Amino acid sequence: MSTTSLDLNTRLLDQREKVQANYVPVYVMLPLDVISTENQLEKPEELRKNLKTLKSAEVDGVMLDVWWGIVENNGPKMYDWSAYRQLFEIVKEEGLNLQAIMSFHQCGGNIGDNTYIPIPKWIREIGESNPDIYYTNKKGTRNEECLSLGVDDQPLFFGRTAIQMYRDYMKSFRENMEYLLDEGLISDIEVGLGPAGEIRYPSYTQSQGWVYPGIGEFQCYDKYLQDDFKVAAAKAGHQDWELPGEDAGEYNDTPESTKFFKTNGTYLTEKGKFFLTWYSNKLIIHADQILDEANQVFLGCKVKLAAKVAGIHWWYFHPSHAAELTAGYYNLTNRDGYRTIARVLSRHNAIFNFTCVEMRNSEHPKEAKSGPEELVQQVLSAGWREGTQVACENALSRYDRIAYNQILKNARPNGVNKMGPPKLRVFAMTYLRLSDKLLKENNFSIFKSFVRKMHADLDYLPDSDKYFVPIETMARSKPEIPIEEILEATKPEKPYPFDPETDMPVGGDNLFDVLLALFGKIKSMFT
């Protein structure tokens, strides 16, 4: 080979390595019921076939719920990992990486849930005699999909607190999956921190009658959180202050139909601000404590921690951001409710995983005052400003180019940089979810093109160290951040600028996609 040819090859290789920094890994969520409630791997050969199909699209890995209600169902510390070990081995044999969710919540009752997996039976038996272990609304309705953060430090579970149970579960996971962690199969551990595994209160639950775009309800009326609020209010010199009552409305109210959330409502008063600060701070402390335990459990493993934040985009353009407030995100025009969470996650070097990146404002009725595009821009910017690695998911299953291009725009907001790392890019994207519909010929063909574009038009890269921030051996979390310092992050800043469209689109819109876009525009004109 001539010297000129060698020089050309060297330049091409150098150029390729620079572009690799734009490669965004793509994971696919497995079905919710891939492990049955009887703790059996369902249809292993069909699963293997589907994993091979995903591998043919050059996806980087899969995401999987590791259900507490399955593994520790039979009694305290009676863990059975056999079905999950079998599943993990199949994933490994098919050459895919794995994101494992420590799912301390119930499957069922949320958007997209198509199966029912309750929390452990012995926990529910405790709840029969002490229903205050669950989140509770002002009418006293209990939500059994996860434990209230009010019992985080209460030794109600055969001598253990809720946080100790979560720690022991993760410790058992490490002990039983140690060899797979050592082999690098598991890229990150997403720690469940609330309903649907998300850092939030269960403020909008379909099983309790909530319908989009209802504002939801506060969930702090179990006796433990009520007592905590009374102590906090007394300490602040306001013994007479109580939790919001009927003035905060019901699940399907609009902000303006309530005294609390209406324009210039209670949420802007000293009392309202005190409550919302307490309510959101409890959520932040809850996340911090459990992530600290997770960090200690997985010390020395070459794996990242992650936590998920919900994309509550409805009422974003109402002054009160009512739906975000009831969920625990104290986010207003003049107060950033997400950068505080990012600051806590940065302490643990944890990934900030955010949803609804496929959505556009025009796809929602105007009366919902929905702003998914601005919300995504705000939240991702908050994560990046705190030096946190940011990942993303779609909230609803979509198979069209329009949604894929929206994801691509948010994944690399300023496009591909051919000279090296882009200014902004997400750590990884997880697609919801593996299904027969996704694998249909036309849908899967578009999906493969989407994966290729997420990979910056590059072939599959097995070694993450070569294209972005390497996953290093987990070190101990940084020192605890005082709540006053966390709250300094509430000062709002302009989000980073996002390009109006992706520079690497999934092209070739078919008639269905065009009609879908047209329908969305027409709908927005008349709603």
Coordinates of C-alpha atoms in Angstrom, one line a residue:
M1 CA 0.0 0.0 0.0
S2 CA 1.4 3.4 -0.9
T3 CA 2.2 6.1 1.6
T4 CA -0.6 8.3 0.2
S5 CA -3.1 5.4 0.8
L6 CA -1.9 5.0 4.3
D7 CA -2.2 8.7 5.0
L8 CA -5.7 8.6 3.6
N9 CA -6.7 5.6 5.8
T10 CA -5.2 7.3 8.9
R11 CA -7.2 10.5 8.2
L12 CA -10.4 8.5 7.7
L13 CA -9.9 6.5 10.9
D14 CA -9.2 9.7 12.8
Q15 CA -12.3 11.3 11.4
R16 CA -14.4 8.3 12.3
E17 CA -13.1 8.4 15.9
K18 CA -14.1 12.0 16.2
V19 CA -17.6 11.3 14.9
Q20 CA -17.9 8.4 17.4
A21 CA -18.3 10.9 20.2
N22 CA -21.8 11.6 18.8
Y23 CA -22.9 8.0 19.1
V24 CA -25.9 7.6 21.4
P25 CA -26.6 4.1 22.7
V26 CA -30.1 2.8 22.2
Y27 CA -31.7 0.3 24.7
V28 CA -35.2 -1.3 24.4
M29 CA -37.5 -2.0 27.3
L30 CA -38.5 -5.6 27.6
P31 CA -42.2 -6.5 28.2
L32 CA -43.4 -5.8 31.8
D33 CA -44.4 -9.5 32.3
V34 CA -41.3 -11.2 30.8
I35 CA -41.0 -12.7 34.3
S36 CA -44.4 -14.0 35.5
T37 CA -45.8 -13.3 38.9
E38 CA -45.0 -17.0 39.7
N39 CA -41.3 -16.1 39.1
Q40 CA -41.0 -18.0 35.9
L41 CA -39.3 -16.8 32.7
E42 CA -42.1 -16.6 30.1
K43 CA -41.6 -18.0 26.6
P44 CA -37.8 -18.1 26.7
E45 CA -37.4 -19.2 23.1
E46 CA -39.7 -16.4 21.8
L47 CA -37.7 -14.0 23.9
R48 CA -34.4 -15.2 22.5
K49 CA -35.8 -14.8 18.9
N50 CA -36.9 -11.3 19.6
L51 CA -33.6 -10.4 21.2
K52 CA -31.9 -11.7 18.0
T53 CA -34.2 -9.4 16.0
L54 CA -33.3 -6.4 18.2
K55 CA -29.6 -7.3 17.8
S56 CA -30.0 -7.2 14.0
A57 CA -31.1 -3.6 14.4
E58 CA -27.8 -3.0 16.2
V59 CA -29.4 -1.9 19.5
D60 CA -27.0 -1.6 22.3
G61 CA -29.0 -3.4 25.0
V62 CA -32.3 -3.9 26.8
M63 CA -33.9 -2.5 29.9
L64 CA -35.7 -4.7 32.4
D65 CA -37.8 -4.2 35.6
V66 CA -36.5 -6.4 38.4
W67 CA -39.7 -6.6 40.4
W68 CA -39.5 -6.5 44.2
G69 CA -43.0 -8.1 44.3
I70 CA -41.7 -11.2 42.5
V71 CA -38.2 -11.7 44.0
E72 CA -39.0 -11.1 47.7
N73 CA -42.7 -12.1 47.6
N74 CA -42.6 -15.1 49.9
G75 CA -41.2 -13.4 53.1
P76 CA -38.6 -11.0 54.5
K77 CA -35.2 -11.6 52.9
M78 CA -36.5 -14.7 51.1
Y79 CA -35.1 -13.8 47.7
D80 CA -35.5 -15.9 44.6
W81 CA -33.4 -14.7 41.6
S82 CA -33.5 -17.9 39.5
A83 CA -35.8 -16.6 36.8
Y84 CA -33.9 -13.3 36.5
R85 CA -30.6 -15.1 36.3
Q86 CA -32.0 -17.3 33.5
L87 CA -33.1 -14.2 31.6
F88 CA -29.8 -12.3 32.2
E89 CA -27.9 -15.3 30.7
I90 CA -30.0 -15.2 27.6
V91 CA -29.4 -11.4 27.2
K92 CA -25.7 -12.1 27.6
E93 CA -25.6 -14.9 25.1
E94 CA -27.3 -12.6 22.5
G95 CA -24.6 -10.0 22.9
L96 CA -26.7 -7.3 24.5
N97 CA -26.1 -5.0 27.4
L98 CA -28.6 -4.6 30.2
Q99 CA -30.1 -1.8 32.2
A100 CA -31.6 -3.2 35.4
I101 CA -34.4 -1.4 37.3
M102 CA -34.8 -2.0 41.0
S103 CA -38.6 -1.9 40.8
F104 CA -39.9 -1.3 44.3
H105 CA -43.4 -0.4 43.0
Q106 CA -46.4 -2.2 41.7
C107 CA -47.0 -2.8 38.0
G108 CA -50.6 -1.8 37.2
G109 CA -52.5 1.3 37.5
N110 CA -50.3 3.6 35.4
I111 CA -50.3 4.6 31.8
G112 CA -49.1 1.7 29.6
D113 CA -49.3 -1.0 32.3
N114 CA -50.8 -4.1 30.8
T115 CA -50.2 -6.5 33.6
Y116 CA -50.4 -6.6 37.4
I117 CA -47.5 -7.3 39.7
P118 CA -48.2 -6.1 43.3
I119 CA -45.5 -5.3 45.9
P120 CA -44.6 -8.3 48.1
K121 CA -47.5 -10.2 49.7
W122 CA -46.0 -9.9 53.2
I123 CA -45.7 -6.1 52.8
R124 CA -49.4 -5.9 51.8
E125 CA -50.3 -8.0 54.9
I126 CA -48.6 -5.3 57.1
G127 CA -50.6 -2.7 55.1
E128 CA -53.8 -4.4 56.1
S129 CA -53.2 -3.6 59.7
N130 CA -51.4 -0.3 59.1
P131 CA -52.6 1.3 55.8
D132 CA -50.6 4.4 56.6
I133 CA -47.5 2.7 55.1
Y134 CA -49.0 3.8 51.7
Y135 CA -49.4 7.2 50.1
T136 CA -52.7 8.7 51.0
N137 CA -54.8 11.5 49.5
K138 CA -56.8 14.1 51.5
K139 CA -59.9 11.9 51.4
G140 CA -58.0 9.0 53.0
T141 CA -57.8 6.9 49.8
R142 CA -54.7 4.7 50.0
N143 CA -52.4 4.0 47.0
E144 CA -50.9 0.5 47.3
E145 CA -48.5 0.7 44.3
C146 CA -45.6 1.7 46.5
L147 CA -44.7 2.6 50.1
S148 CA -45.0 6.2 51.3
L149 CA -41.7 8.0 51.8
G150 CA -43.1 8.7 55.2
V151 CA -42.0 5.2 56.3
D152 CA -38.4 5.5 54.9
D153 CA -37.0 5.5 58.5
Q154 CA -39.8 3.7 60.3
P155 CA -38.9 0.1 61.5
L156 CA -42.3 -1.3 60.6
F157 CA -41.3 -4.2 58.5
F158 CA -40.2 -7.0 60.9
G159 CA -37.7 -4.5 62.4
R160 CA -36.5 -3.0 59.2
T161 CA -37.2 0.4 57.7
A162 CA -38.3 0.9 54.1
I163 CA -34.8 2.1 53.2
Q164 CA -33.2 -0.9 54.8
M165 CA -35.5 -3.2 52.8
Y166 CA -34.5 -1.5 49.6
R167 CA -30.8 -1.7 50.6
D168 CA -31.0 -5.4 51.4
Y169 CA -32.8 -6.1 48.1
M170 CA -30.1 -4.4 46.1
K171 CA -27.4 -6.1 48.2
S172 CA -28.9 -9.5 47.4
F173 CA -29.1 -8.5 43.8
R174 CA -25.3 -7.8 43.7
E175 CA -24.4 -11.0 45.5
N176 CA -26.5 -13.1 43.1
M177 CA -25.5 -11.2 39.9
E178 CA -21.9 -10.5 40.9
Y179 CA -20.3 -12.5 38.0
L180 CA -22.5 -10.7 35.5
L181 CA -21.6 -7.3 37.0
D182 CA -17.9 -8.3 36.8
E183 CA -18.3 -9.3 33.2
G184 CA -19.8 -5.9 32.3
L185 CA -23.3 -7.2 31.2
I186 CA -25.1 -4.6 33.3
S187 CA -24.4 -1.1 32.3
D188 CA -26.5 0.7 34.8
I189 CA -28.8 0.2 37.8
E190 CA -31.8 2.4 37.8
V191 CA -33.1 2.7 41.4
G192 CA -36.9 2.8 41.8
L193 CA -37.8 5.8 43.9
G194 CA -41.6 6.0 43.6
P195 CA -44.6 5.0 41.4
A196 CA -43.6 3.7 38.0
G197 CA -40.1 3.7 39.4
E198 CA -40.0 7.5 39.2
I199 CA -39.0 10.2 41.7
R200 CA -42.5 11.5 42.4
Y201 CA -45.6 11.1 44.4
P202 CA -48.5 9.0 42.9
S203 CA -50.5 12.1 42.2
Y204 CA -52.2 11.0 38.9
T205 CA -53.3 7.4 39.2
Q206 CA -55.8 6.0 36.7
S207 CA -57.0 3.3 39.1
Q208 CA -58.3 6.1 41.4
G209 CA -60.1 7.8 38.5
W210 CA -57.5 10.3 37.2
V211 CA -57.9 11.2 33.5
Y212 CA -55.6 13.3 31.5
P213 CA -55.2 16.3 31.8
G214 CA -56.4 16.4 35.5
I215 CA -54.2 18.3 37.9
G216 CA -53.9 15.3 40.3
E217 CA -53.9 15.4 44.1
F218 CA -51.3 15.8 46.8
Q219 CA -50.3 12.5 48.5
C220 CA -49.1 13.4 51.9
Y221 CA -52.0 12.4 54.2
D222 CA -50.7 9.2 55.8
K223 CA -50.1 9.7 59.5
Y224 CA -46.3 9.7 59.1
L225 CA -46.2 12.5 56.6
Q226 CA -48.9 14.4 58.5
D227 CA -46.9 14.3 61.7
D228 CA -43.7 15.3 59.8
F229 CA -45.5 18.4 58.4
K230 CA -46.8 19.4 61.9
V231 CA -43.3 19.2 63.3
A232 CA -41.9 21.2 60.4
A233 CA -44.6 23.9 60.6
A234 CA -44.2 24.2 64.4
K235 CA -40.4 24.5 64.0
A236 CA -41.1 27.4 61.6
G237 CA -43.3 29.1 64.1
H238 CA -46.6 28.2 62.4
Q239 CA -48.2 25.6 64.6
D240 CA -51.6 26.5 63.1
W241 CA -50.7 25.6 59.5
E242 CA -52.3 22.5 58.1
L243 CA -51.9 20.5 54.9
P244 CA -53.9 21.7 51.9
G245 CA -57.6 20.7 52.0
E246 CA -60.5 21.0 49.7
D247 CA -59.0 24.2 48.2
A248 CA -56.5 22.0 46.3
G249 CA -59.2 20.3 44.2
E250 CA -59.6 16.8 43.0
Y251 CA -57.8 14.6 40.5
N252 CA -59.6 15.8 37.4
D253 CA -60.0 19.5 38.2
T254 CA -58.4 22.3 36.2
P255 CA -56.1 24.8 38.0
E256 CA -58.6 27.7 37.7
S257 CA -61.3 25.6 39.3
T258 CA -59.3 25.5 42.6
K259 CA -58.4 28.1 45.1
F260 CA -54.9 26.7 45.6
F261 CA -53.7 26.5 41.9
K262 CA -55.7 29.3 40.3
T263 CA -53.8 32.4 39.0
N264 CA -52.7 34.3 42.1
G265 CA -53.8 31.3 44.2
T266 CA -52.7 29.9 47.5
Y267 CA -49.6 28.4 46.0
L268 CA -48.1 31.9 45.9
T269 CA -48.8 32.7 49.6
E270 CA -46.3 32.2 52.4
K271 CA -48.2 29.2 53.6
G272 CA -48.4 27.7 50.1
K273 CA -44.7 28.2 49.5
F274 CA -43.9 26.6 52.8
F275 CA -46.0 23.5 52.1
L276 CA -44.7 23.1 48.5
T277 CA -41.1 23.5 49.7
W278 CA -41.6 20.8 52.4
Y279 CA -43.4 18.5 50.0
S280 CA -40.8 18.7 47.3
N281 CA -37.9 18.6 49.8
K282 CA -39.2 15.3 51.2
L283 CA -39.0 13.8 47.7
I284 CA -35.4 15.1 47.2
I285 CA -34.2 13.7 50.6
H286 CA -36.0 10.4 49.8
A287 CA -34.0 10.1 46.6
D288 CA -30.8 11.1 48.2
Q289 CA -31.0 8.6 51.0
I290 CA -31.8 5.6 48.8
L291 CA -29.2 6.5 46.2
D292 CA -26.7 6.7 49.0
E293 CA -27.5 3.2 50.0
A294 CA -27.3 2.0 46.4
N295 CA -23.9 3.6 46.0
Q296 CA -22.6 1.7 49.0
V297 CA -24.1 -1.6 47.8
F298 CA -22.5 -1.3 44.3
L299 CA -19.2 0.2 45.3
G300 CA -16.4 -1.3 43.2
C301 CA -18.7 -2.4 40.4
K302 CA -18.2 -1.0 36.9
V303 CA -21.7 0.2 36.7
K304 CA -23.6 3.5 36.8
L305 CA -26.6 4.4 39.0
A306 CA -29.6 6.0 37.5
A307 CA -32.9 7.6 38.6
K308 CA -36.0 8.4 36.6
V309 CA -38.0 11.7 36.6
A310 CA -41.5 11.8 35.1
G311 CA -42.3 14.1 32.2
I312 CA -45.4 15.9 33.5
H313 CA -46.0 18.2 30.7
W314 CA -49.7 19.1 31.1
W315 CA -50.4 22.5 32.7
Y316 CA -46.8 23.5 32.1
F317 CA -48.0 26.7 30.5
H318 CA -50.3 27.5 33.4
P319 CA -48.7 29.9 36.0
S320 CA -49.1 27.2 38.8
H321 CA -47.7 24.2 36.9
A322 CA -50.4 22.4 38.9
A323 CA -49.8 18.8 37.8
E324 CA -46.1 19.1 38.4
L325 CA -46.7 20.5 41.9
T326 CA -49.0 17.7 43.0
A327 CA -46.3 15.2 41.8
G328 CA -43.7 16.9 43.9
Y329 CA -41.9 18.9 41.3
Y330 CA -41.9 22.5 42.6
N331 CA -41.4 24.1 39.3
L332 CA -42.6 27.6 38.3
T333 CA -41.6 30.2 35.9
N334 CA -39.4 31.8 38.5
R335 CA -38.3 28.5 40.2
D336 CA -36.5 25.5 38.7
G337 CA -37.9 22.4 40.2
Y338 CA -35.6 20.0 38.4
R339 CA -32.1 21.3 38.8
T340 CA -32.4 20.5 42.6
I341 CA -32.9 16.8 41.7
A342 CA -30.0 17.0 39.2
R343 CA -27.8 18.4 42.0
V344 CA -28.6 15.5 44.3
L345 CA -28.0 13.0 41.4
S346 CA -24.6 14.6 40.7
R347 CA -23.6 13.8 44.3
H348 CA -23.9 10.1 43.5
N349 CA -22.6 10.4 39.9
A350 CA -26.1 9.0 38.9
I351 CA -27.7 9.3 35.5
F352 CA -30.7 11.7 35.2
N353 CA -33.3 9.8 33.1
F354 CA -36.1 11.8 31.7
T355 CA -39.2 10.9 29.7
C356 CA -41.6 12.3 27.1
V357 CA -38.8 13.2 24.6
E358 CA -40.9 12.0 21.7
M359 CA -43.7 14.5 22.3
R360 CA -44.5 17.7 20.5
N361 CA -46.8 20.5 21.8
S362 CA -49.1 20.3 18.8
E363 CA -50.1 16.7 19.7
H364 CA -51.9 17.8 22.8
P365 CA -55.2 19.7 23.2
K366 CA -54.7 23.4 23.8
E367 CA -56.9 23.4 27.0
A368 CA -54.3 21.2 28.7
K369 CA -51.7 24.0 28.3
S370 CA -49.2 21.2 27.7
G371 CA -45.5 22.0 26.9
P372 CA -43.5 18.8 26.5
E373 CA -41.0 20.5 24.2
E374 CA -40.2 23.3 26.6
L375 CA -40.2 20.9 29.6
V376 CA -37.7 18.6 28.0
Q377 CA -35.5 21.5 27.1
Q378 CA -35.7 22.8 30.6
V379 CA -35.0 19.5 32.3
L380 CA -32.2 18.3 30.1
S381 CA -30.5 21.7 30.5
A382 CA -30.9 21.5 34.3
G383 CA -29.1 18.1 34.3
W384 CA -26.3 19.3 32.1
R385 CA -25.8 22.5 34.1
E386 CA -25.2 20.3 37.2
G387 CA -22.7 18.1 35.4
T388 CA -25.0 15.1 35.5
Q389 CA -25.2 12.6 32.7
V390 CA -28.7 12.8 31.2
A391 CA -30.6 9.9 29.5
C392 CA -34.0 9.9 28.0
E393 CA -37.0 7.7 27.2
N394 CA -40.2 8.0 25.2
A395 CA -43.3 8.1 27.4
L396 CA -45.7 6.5 24.9
S397 CA -45.1 3.8 22.3
R398 CA -44.6 5.4 18.9
Y399 CA -43.5 3.9 15.6
D400 CA -43.5 7.0 13.3
R401 CA -40.7 9.1 11.9
I402 CA -42.1 12.2 13.4
A403 CA -41.7 10.9 17.0
Y404 CA -38.2 9.4 16.2
N405 CA -37.0 12.8 14.8
Q406 CA -38.2 14.6 17.9
I407 CA -36.2 12.1 20.0
L408 CA -33.2 12.7 17.8
K409 CA -33.5 16.4 18.1
N410 CA -33.6 16.2 21.9
A411 CA -30.8 13.6 22.1
R412 CA -28.4 15.9 20.2
P413 CA -29.9 19.3 20.5
N414 CA -27.3 21.0 18.4
G415 CA -26.7 18.2 16.0
V416 CA -23.6 16.1 15.2
N417 CA -20.1 17.5 15.6
K418 CA -17.9 15.9 13.0
M419 CA -14.8 17.2 14.8
G420 CA -15.4 15.5 18.2
P421 CA -17.9 15.5 21.1
P422 CA -21.0 17.6 20.5
K423 CA -21.7 20.4 22.8
L424 CA -24.8 18.6 24.2
R425 CA -25.9 15.0 23.9
V426 CA -27.7 12.4 26.1
F427 CA -25.8 9.6 27.7
A428 CA -28.3 7.0 26.3
M429 CA -31.8 6.6 25.0
T430 CA -34.2 3.8 26.1
Y431 CA -37.1 3.0 23.7
L432 CA -40.5 1.9 25.1
R433 CA -41.1 -1.0 24.4
L434 CA -40.4 -4.4 22.7
S435 CA -43.7 -5.6 21.3
D436 CA -45.2 -7.5 18.4
K437 CA -46.2 -4.1 16.9
L438 CA -42.7 -2.8 17.0
L439 CA -41.4 -5.9 15.2
K440 CA -43.9 -5.6 12.3
E441 CA -42.1 -5.2 9.1
N442 CA -42.7 -1.5 8.3
N443 CA -42.4 -0.4 11.9
F444 CA -39.2 -2.3 12.5
S445 CA -37.7 -1.0 9.3
I446 CA -38.3 2.6 10.5
F447 CA -37.0 1.7 13.9
K448 CA -33.7 0.3 12.5
S449 CA -33.2 3.6 10.6
F450 CA -33.8 5.5 13.9
V451 CA -31.2 3.4 15.7
R452 CA -28.7 4.1 12.9
K453 CA -29.3 7.8 13.2
M454 CA -29.0 7.7 17.0
H455 CA -25.6 6.0 16.3
A456 CA -24.7 9.0 14.1
D457 CA -24.8 6.8 11.0
L458 CA -22.1 4.6 12.5
D459 CA -22.0 0.8 12.9
Y460 CA -22.6 -0.7 16.3
L461 CA -19.8 0.2 18.8
P462 CA -19.4 -2.3 21.6
D463 CA -16.9 -0.3 23.6
S464 CA -18.5 2.7 25.2
D465 CA -15.1 4.0 26.4
K466 CA -14.4 4.9 22.8
Y467 CA -17.3 7.1 22.1
F468 CA -18.4 9.0 25.2
V469 CA -17.8 9.2 29.0
P470 CA -16.5 5.8 30.1
I471 CA -18.3 3.8 32.8
E472 CA -15.8 3.6 35.6
T473 CA -15.6 1.6 38.8
M474 CA -18.1 3.0 41.2
A475 CA -16.6 5.2 43.9
R476 CA -18.1 6.5 47.1
S477 CA -20.7 9.3 46.7
K478 CA -19.6 12.8 47.5
P479 CA -20.4 14.3 50.9
E480 CA -24.0 15.0 51.7
I481 CA -25.2 18.3 50.3
P482 CA -27.0 20.6 52.8
I483 CA -30.6 21.2 51.8
E484 CA -30.0 24.9 51.7
E485 CA -27.3 24.4 49.1
I486 CA -29.5 22.1 47.1
L487 CA -32.2 24.8 47.1
E488 CA -29.8 27.3 45.6
A489 CA -30.3 25.4 42.4
T490 CA -33.9 26.6 42.2
K491 CA -32.8 29.9 40.7
P492 CA -34.0 29.7 37.1
E493 CA -31.7 30.1 34.1
K494 CA -32.4 30.1 30.4
P495 CA -32.2 26.6 29.0
Y496 CA -29.6 25.8 26.4
P497 CA -30.7 26.5 22.9
F498 CA -32.1 23.5 20.9
D499 CA -32.1 23.4 17.1
P500 CA -35.6 23.4 15.7
E501 CA -35.0 20.1 13.9
T502 CA -32.5 17.3 14.0
D503 CA -29.7 17.4 11.5
M504 CA -29.8 13.6 11.1
P505 CA -33.5 12.8 10.5
V506 CA -35.1 9.4 9.8
G507 CA -36.2 10.3 6.3
G508 CA -38.8 9.1 3.8
D509 CA -42.0 10.1 5.5
N510 CA -44.8 7.7 4.4
L511 CA -48.4 8.8 3.9
F512 CA -49.4 7.7 7.4
D513 CA -46.8 10.0 9.0
V514 CA -47.8 12.9 6.8
L515 CA -51.5 12.5 7.7
L516 CA -50.6 12.1 11.4
A517 CA -48.7 15.4 11.3
L518 CA -51.5 17.1 9.4
F519 CA -54.1 15.8 11.9
G520 CA -52.1 17.1 14.8
K521 CA -52.0 20.6 13.3
I522 CA -55.7 20.6 12.5
K523 CA -56.5 19.4 16.0
S524 CA -54.5 22.1 17.6
M525 CA -56.3 24.8 15.5
F526 CA -59.8 23.7 16.8
T527 CA -58.9 22.8 20.4

